[in-house]
Short mmCIF file of C-alpha atoms in Angstrom, two decimals:
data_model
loop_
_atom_site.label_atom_id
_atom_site.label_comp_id
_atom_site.label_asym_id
_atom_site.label_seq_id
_atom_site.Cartn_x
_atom_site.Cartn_y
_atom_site.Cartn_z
CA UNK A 1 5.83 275.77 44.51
CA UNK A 2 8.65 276.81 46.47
CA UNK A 3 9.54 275.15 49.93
CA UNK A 4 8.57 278.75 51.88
CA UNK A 5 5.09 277.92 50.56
CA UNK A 6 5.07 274.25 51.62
CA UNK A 7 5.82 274.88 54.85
CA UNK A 8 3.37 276.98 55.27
CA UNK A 9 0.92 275.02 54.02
CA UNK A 10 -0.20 272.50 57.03
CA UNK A 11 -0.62 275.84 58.93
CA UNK A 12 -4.26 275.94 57.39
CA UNK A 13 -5.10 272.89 59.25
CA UNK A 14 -5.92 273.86 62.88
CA UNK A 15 -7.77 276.99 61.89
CA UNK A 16 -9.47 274.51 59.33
CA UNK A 17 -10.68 271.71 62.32
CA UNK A 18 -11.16 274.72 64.86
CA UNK A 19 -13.99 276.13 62.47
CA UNK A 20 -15.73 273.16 62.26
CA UNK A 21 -15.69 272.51 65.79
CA UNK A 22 -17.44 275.87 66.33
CA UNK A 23 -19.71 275.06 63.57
CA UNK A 24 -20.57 271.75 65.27
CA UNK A 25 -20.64 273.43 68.47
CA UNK A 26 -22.98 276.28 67.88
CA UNK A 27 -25.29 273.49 65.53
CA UNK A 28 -25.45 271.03 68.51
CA UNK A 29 -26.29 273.96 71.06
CA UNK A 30 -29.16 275.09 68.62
CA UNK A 31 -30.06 271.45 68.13
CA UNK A 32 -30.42 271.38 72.49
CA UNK A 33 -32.44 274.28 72.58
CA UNK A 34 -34.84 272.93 69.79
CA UNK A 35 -35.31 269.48 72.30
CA UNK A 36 -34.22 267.73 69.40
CA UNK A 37 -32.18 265.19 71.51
CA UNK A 38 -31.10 262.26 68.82
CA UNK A 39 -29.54 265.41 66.37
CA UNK A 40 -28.03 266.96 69.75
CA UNK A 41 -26.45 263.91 70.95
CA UNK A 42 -24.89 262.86 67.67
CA UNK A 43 -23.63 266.60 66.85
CA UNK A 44 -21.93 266.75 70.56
CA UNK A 45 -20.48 263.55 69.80
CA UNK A 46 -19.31 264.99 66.22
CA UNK A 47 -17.89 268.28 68.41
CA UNK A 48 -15.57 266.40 70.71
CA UNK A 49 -14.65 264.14 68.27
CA UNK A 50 -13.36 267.62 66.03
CA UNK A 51 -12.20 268.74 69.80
CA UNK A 52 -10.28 265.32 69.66
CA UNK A 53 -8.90 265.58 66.28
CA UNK A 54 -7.78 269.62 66.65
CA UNK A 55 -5.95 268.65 69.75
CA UNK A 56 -3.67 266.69 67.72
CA UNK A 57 -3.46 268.47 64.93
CA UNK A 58 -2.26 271.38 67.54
CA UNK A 59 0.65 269.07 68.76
CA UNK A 60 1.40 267.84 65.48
CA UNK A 61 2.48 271.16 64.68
CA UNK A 62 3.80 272.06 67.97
CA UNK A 63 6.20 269.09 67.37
CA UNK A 64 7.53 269.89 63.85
CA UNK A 65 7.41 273.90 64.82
CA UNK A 66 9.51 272.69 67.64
CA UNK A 67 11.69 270.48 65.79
CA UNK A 68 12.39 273.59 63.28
CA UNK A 69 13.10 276.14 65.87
CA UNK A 70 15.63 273.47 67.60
CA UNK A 71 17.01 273.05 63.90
CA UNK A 72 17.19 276.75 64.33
CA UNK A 73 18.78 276.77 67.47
CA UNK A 74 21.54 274.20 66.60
CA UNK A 75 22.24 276.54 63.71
CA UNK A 76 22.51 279.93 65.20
CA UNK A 77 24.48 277.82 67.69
CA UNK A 78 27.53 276.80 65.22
CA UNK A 79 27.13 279.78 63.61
CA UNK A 80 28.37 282.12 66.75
CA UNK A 81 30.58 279.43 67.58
CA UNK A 82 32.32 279.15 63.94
CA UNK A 83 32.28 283.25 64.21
CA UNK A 84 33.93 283.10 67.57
CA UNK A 85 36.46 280.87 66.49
CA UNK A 86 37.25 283.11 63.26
CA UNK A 87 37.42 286.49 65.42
CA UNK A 88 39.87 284.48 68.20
CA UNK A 89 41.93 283.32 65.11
CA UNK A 90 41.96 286.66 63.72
CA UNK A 91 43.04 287.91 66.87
CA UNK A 92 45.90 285.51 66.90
CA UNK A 93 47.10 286.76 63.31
CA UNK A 94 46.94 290.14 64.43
CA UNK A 95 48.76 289.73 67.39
CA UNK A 96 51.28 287.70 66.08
CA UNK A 97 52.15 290.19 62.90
CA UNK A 98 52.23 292.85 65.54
CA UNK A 99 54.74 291.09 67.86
CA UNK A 100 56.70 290.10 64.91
CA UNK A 101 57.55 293.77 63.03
CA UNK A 102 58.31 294.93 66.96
CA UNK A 103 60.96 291.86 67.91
CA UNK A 104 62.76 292.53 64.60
CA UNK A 105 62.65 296.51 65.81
CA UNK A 106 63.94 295.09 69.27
CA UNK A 107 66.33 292.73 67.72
CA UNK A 108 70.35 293.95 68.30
CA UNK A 109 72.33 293.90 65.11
CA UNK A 110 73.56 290.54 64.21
CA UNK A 111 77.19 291.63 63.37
CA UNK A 112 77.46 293.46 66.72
CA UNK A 113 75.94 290.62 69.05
CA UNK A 114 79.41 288.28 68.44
CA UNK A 115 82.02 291.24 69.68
CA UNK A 116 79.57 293.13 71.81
CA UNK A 117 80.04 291.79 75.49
CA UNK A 118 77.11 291.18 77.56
CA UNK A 119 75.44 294.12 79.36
CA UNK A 120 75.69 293.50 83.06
CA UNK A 121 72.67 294.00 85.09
CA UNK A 122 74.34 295.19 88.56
CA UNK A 123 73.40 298.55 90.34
CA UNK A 124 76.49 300.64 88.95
CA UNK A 125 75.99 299.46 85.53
CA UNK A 126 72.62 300.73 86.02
CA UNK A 127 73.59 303.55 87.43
CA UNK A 128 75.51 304.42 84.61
CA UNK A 129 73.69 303.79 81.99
CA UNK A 130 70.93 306.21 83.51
CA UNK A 131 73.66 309.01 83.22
CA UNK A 132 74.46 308.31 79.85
CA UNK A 133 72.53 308.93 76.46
CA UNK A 134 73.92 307.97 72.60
CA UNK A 135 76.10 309.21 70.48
CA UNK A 136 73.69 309.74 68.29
CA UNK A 137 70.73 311.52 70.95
CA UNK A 138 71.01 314.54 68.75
CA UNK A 139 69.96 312.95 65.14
CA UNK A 140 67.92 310.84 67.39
CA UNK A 141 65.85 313.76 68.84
CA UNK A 142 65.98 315.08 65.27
CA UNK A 143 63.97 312.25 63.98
CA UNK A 144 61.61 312.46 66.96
CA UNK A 145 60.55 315.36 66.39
CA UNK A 146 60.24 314.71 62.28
CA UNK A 147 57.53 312.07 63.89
CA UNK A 148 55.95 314.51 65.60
CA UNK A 149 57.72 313.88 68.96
CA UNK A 150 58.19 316.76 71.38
CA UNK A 151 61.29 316.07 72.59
CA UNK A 152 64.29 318.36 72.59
CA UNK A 153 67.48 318.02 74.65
CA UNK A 154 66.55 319.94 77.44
CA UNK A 155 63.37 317.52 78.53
CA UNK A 156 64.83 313.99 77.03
CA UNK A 157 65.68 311.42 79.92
CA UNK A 158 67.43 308.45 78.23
CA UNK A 159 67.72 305.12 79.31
CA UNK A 160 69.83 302.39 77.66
CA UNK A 161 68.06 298.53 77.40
CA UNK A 162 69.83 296.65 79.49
CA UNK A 163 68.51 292.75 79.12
CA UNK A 164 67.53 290.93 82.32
CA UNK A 165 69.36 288.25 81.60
CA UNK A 166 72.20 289.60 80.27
CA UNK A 167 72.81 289.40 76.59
CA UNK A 168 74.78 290.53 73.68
CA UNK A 169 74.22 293.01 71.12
CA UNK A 170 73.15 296.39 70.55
CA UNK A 171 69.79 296.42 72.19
CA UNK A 172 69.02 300.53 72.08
CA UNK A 173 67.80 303.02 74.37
CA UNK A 174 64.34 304.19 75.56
CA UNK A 175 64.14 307.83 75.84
CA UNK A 176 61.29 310.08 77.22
CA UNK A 177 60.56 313.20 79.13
CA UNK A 178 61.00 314.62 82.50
CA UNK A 179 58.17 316.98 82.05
CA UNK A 180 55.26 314.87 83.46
CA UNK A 181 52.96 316.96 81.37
CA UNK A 182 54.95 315.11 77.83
CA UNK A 183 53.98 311.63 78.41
CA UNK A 184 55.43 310.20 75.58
CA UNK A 185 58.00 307.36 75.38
CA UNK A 186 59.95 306.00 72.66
CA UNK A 187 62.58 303.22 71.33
CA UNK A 188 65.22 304.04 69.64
CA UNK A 189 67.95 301.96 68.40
CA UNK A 190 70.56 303.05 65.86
CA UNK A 191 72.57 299.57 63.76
CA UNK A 192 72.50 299.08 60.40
CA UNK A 193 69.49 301.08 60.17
CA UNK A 194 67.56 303.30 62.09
CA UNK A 195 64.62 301.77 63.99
CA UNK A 196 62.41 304.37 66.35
CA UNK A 197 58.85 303.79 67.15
CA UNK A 198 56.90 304.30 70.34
CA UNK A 199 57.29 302.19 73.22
CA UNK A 200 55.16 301.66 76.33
CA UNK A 201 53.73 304.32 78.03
CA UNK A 202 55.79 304.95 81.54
CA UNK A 203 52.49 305.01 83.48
CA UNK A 204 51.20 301.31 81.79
CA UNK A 205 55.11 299.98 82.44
CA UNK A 206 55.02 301.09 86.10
CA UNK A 207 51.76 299.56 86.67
CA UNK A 208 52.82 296.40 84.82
CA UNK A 209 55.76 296.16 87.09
CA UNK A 210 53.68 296.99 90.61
CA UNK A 211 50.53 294.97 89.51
CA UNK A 212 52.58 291.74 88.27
CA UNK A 213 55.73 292.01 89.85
CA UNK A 214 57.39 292.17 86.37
CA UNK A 215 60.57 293.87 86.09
CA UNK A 216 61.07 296.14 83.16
CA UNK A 217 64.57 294.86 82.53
CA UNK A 218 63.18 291.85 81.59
CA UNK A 219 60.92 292.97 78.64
CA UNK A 220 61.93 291.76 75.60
CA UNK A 221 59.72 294.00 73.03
CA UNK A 222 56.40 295.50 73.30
CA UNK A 223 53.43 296.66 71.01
CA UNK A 224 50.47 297.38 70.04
CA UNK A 225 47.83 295.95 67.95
CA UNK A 226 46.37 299.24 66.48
CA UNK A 227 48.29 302.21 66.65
CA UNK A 228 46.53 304.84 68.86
CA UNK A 229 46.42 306.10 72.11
CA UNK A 230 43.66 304.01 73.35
CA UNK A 231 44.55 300.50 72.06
CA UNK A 232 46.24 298.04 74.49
CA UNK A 233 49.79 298.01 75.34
CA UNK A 234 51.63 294.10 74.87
CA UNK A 235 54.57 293.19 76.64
CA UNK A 236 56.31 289.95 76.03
CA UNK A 237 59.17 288.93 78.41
CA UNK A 238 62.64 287.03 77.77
CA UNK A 239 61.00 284.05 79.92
CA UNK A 240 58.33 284.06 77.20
CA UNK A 241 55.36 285.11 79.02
CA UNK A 242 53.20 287.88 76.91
CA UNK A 243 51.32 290.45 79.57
CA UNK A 244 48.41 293.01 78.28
CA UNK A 245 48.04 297.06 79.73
CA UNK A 246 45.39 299.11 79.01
CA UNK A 247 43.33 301.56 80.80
CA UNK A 248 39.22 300.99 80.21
CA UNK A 249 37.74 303.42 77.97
CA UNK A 250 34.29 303.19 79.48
CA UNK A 251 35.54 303.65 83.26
CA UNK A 252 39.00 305.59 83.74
CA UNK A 253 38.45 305.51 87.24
CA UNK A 254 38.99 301.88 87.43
CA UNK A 255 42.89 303.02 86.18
CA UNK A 256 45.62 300.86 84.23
CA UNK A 257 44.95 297.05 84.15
CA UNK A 258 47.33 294.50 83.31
CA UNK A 259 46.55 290.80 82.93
CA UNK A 260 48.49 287.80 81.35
CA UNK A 261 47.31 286.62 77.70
CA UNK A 262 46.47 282.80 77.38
CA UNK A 263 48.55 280.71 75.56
CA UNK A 264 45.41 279.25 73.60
CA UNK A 265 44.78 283.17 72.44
CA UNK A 266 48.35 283.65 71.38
CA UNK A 267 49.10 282.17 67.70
CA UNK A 268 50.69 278.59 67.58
#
């Protein structure tokens, strides 16, 4: 017999004592009506003693059927928690694979860091740079638009990465449009290879640096953890704090939200 079936079992019980306790009862009502007083007395007797014995057969099970759904309880319990803690280190995994393949797109070319001096940070550097776009803007655009970009020369706006602190290397340029209507912004950086990919929208950087005071300059790589339009925007800084954008897909009136990810939710 298999356990289902055993457990089952003492279930019979109650309903077992319950109809002989009506039995008893109805027989020792009868018994009353008939003025047959000795019989009546010892089957009332007989009923609460049934009454007596139901009542604890009744607990008994409320006890074990308690003691199984706590079982139960305990159970489901560990199982959301194990589940939690295998979705939080998934999330870690992800996140850190992510971050990884965008710091070695971020990353200035090794050879060039030595001789290169150390971009200076001060208003007419900035200035500058602003003004300026890469030798290479026109393969760059060229590639772009291979990746479906809709940039040409006449809307690009460049902007060379200039580290907050100051630091060595070819770190690339961002480039997007001055049409508000293209809101598309990208990295590019030309070394040893090419490396372009899309960087952080201009509307989820600007609210990153009015919402949490942080200055773009000081962004060290961003990314994303799926790549589409909707999925949240990471930025990590050089100070090593990692920030998350996005805008709520159930309530775009609420607008872009930023908020700083826990160091227990980033991977150790």
């Amino acid at each position: 017999m298999s356990e289902g079936h055993k457990s089952k079992k003492p279930l019979r019980w109650p309903t077992i004592w319950l109809v002989t306790g009506l039995v008893l009862g109805l027989a020792t009502a009868f018994t009353a009506l008939a003025n047959l007083g000795p019989a009546a007395g010892v089957l009332g007797a007989l009923t609460a003693a049934v009454a007596i014995v139901l009542t604890y057969v009744i607990a008994y099970r409320q006890a074990i059927e308690s003691s199984e759904l706590s079982d139960t309880v305990v159970k489901i319990d560990a199982a959301v928690s194990d589940l939690a803690e295998a979705n939080e280190r998934l999330y870690q995994l992800t996140l850190s694979a992510a971050e990884k393949d965008s710091a070695q797109a971020y990353e200035g070319d090794e050879e060039l860091a030595s001789d290169a001096p150390a971009l200076s940070v001060d208003s007419e550097s900035l200035d500058e740079a602003d003004d300026k776009e890469p030798p290479y803007a026109s393969e760059a655009l060229a590639r772009l638009r291979s990746a479906g970009s809709m940039l040409t020369h006449a809307n690009a706006s460049w902007k060379q990465k200039i580290p907050d602190p100051p630091l060595r290397g070819n770190h690339g340029w961002f480039v997007e449009s001055n049409d508000p209507a293209i809101t598309e912004r990208w990295y590019v950086r030309k070394g040893r290879y090419w490396n372009i990919r899309k960087a952080m929208p201009r509307e989820f950087l600007d609210a990153l640096e009015s919402q949490q005071r942080v200055d773009p300059r000081t962004i060290k790589h961003d990314f994303q953890l799926k790549k589409h339009g909707l999925a949240s925007w990471y930025a990590r800084t050089y100070d090593g704090s990692l920030w998350r954008v996005w805008r709520p897909n159930r309530n775009a009136n609420l607008g872009v939200q930023t908020e700083p990810v826990p160091d227990d939710l980033q991977a150790s």
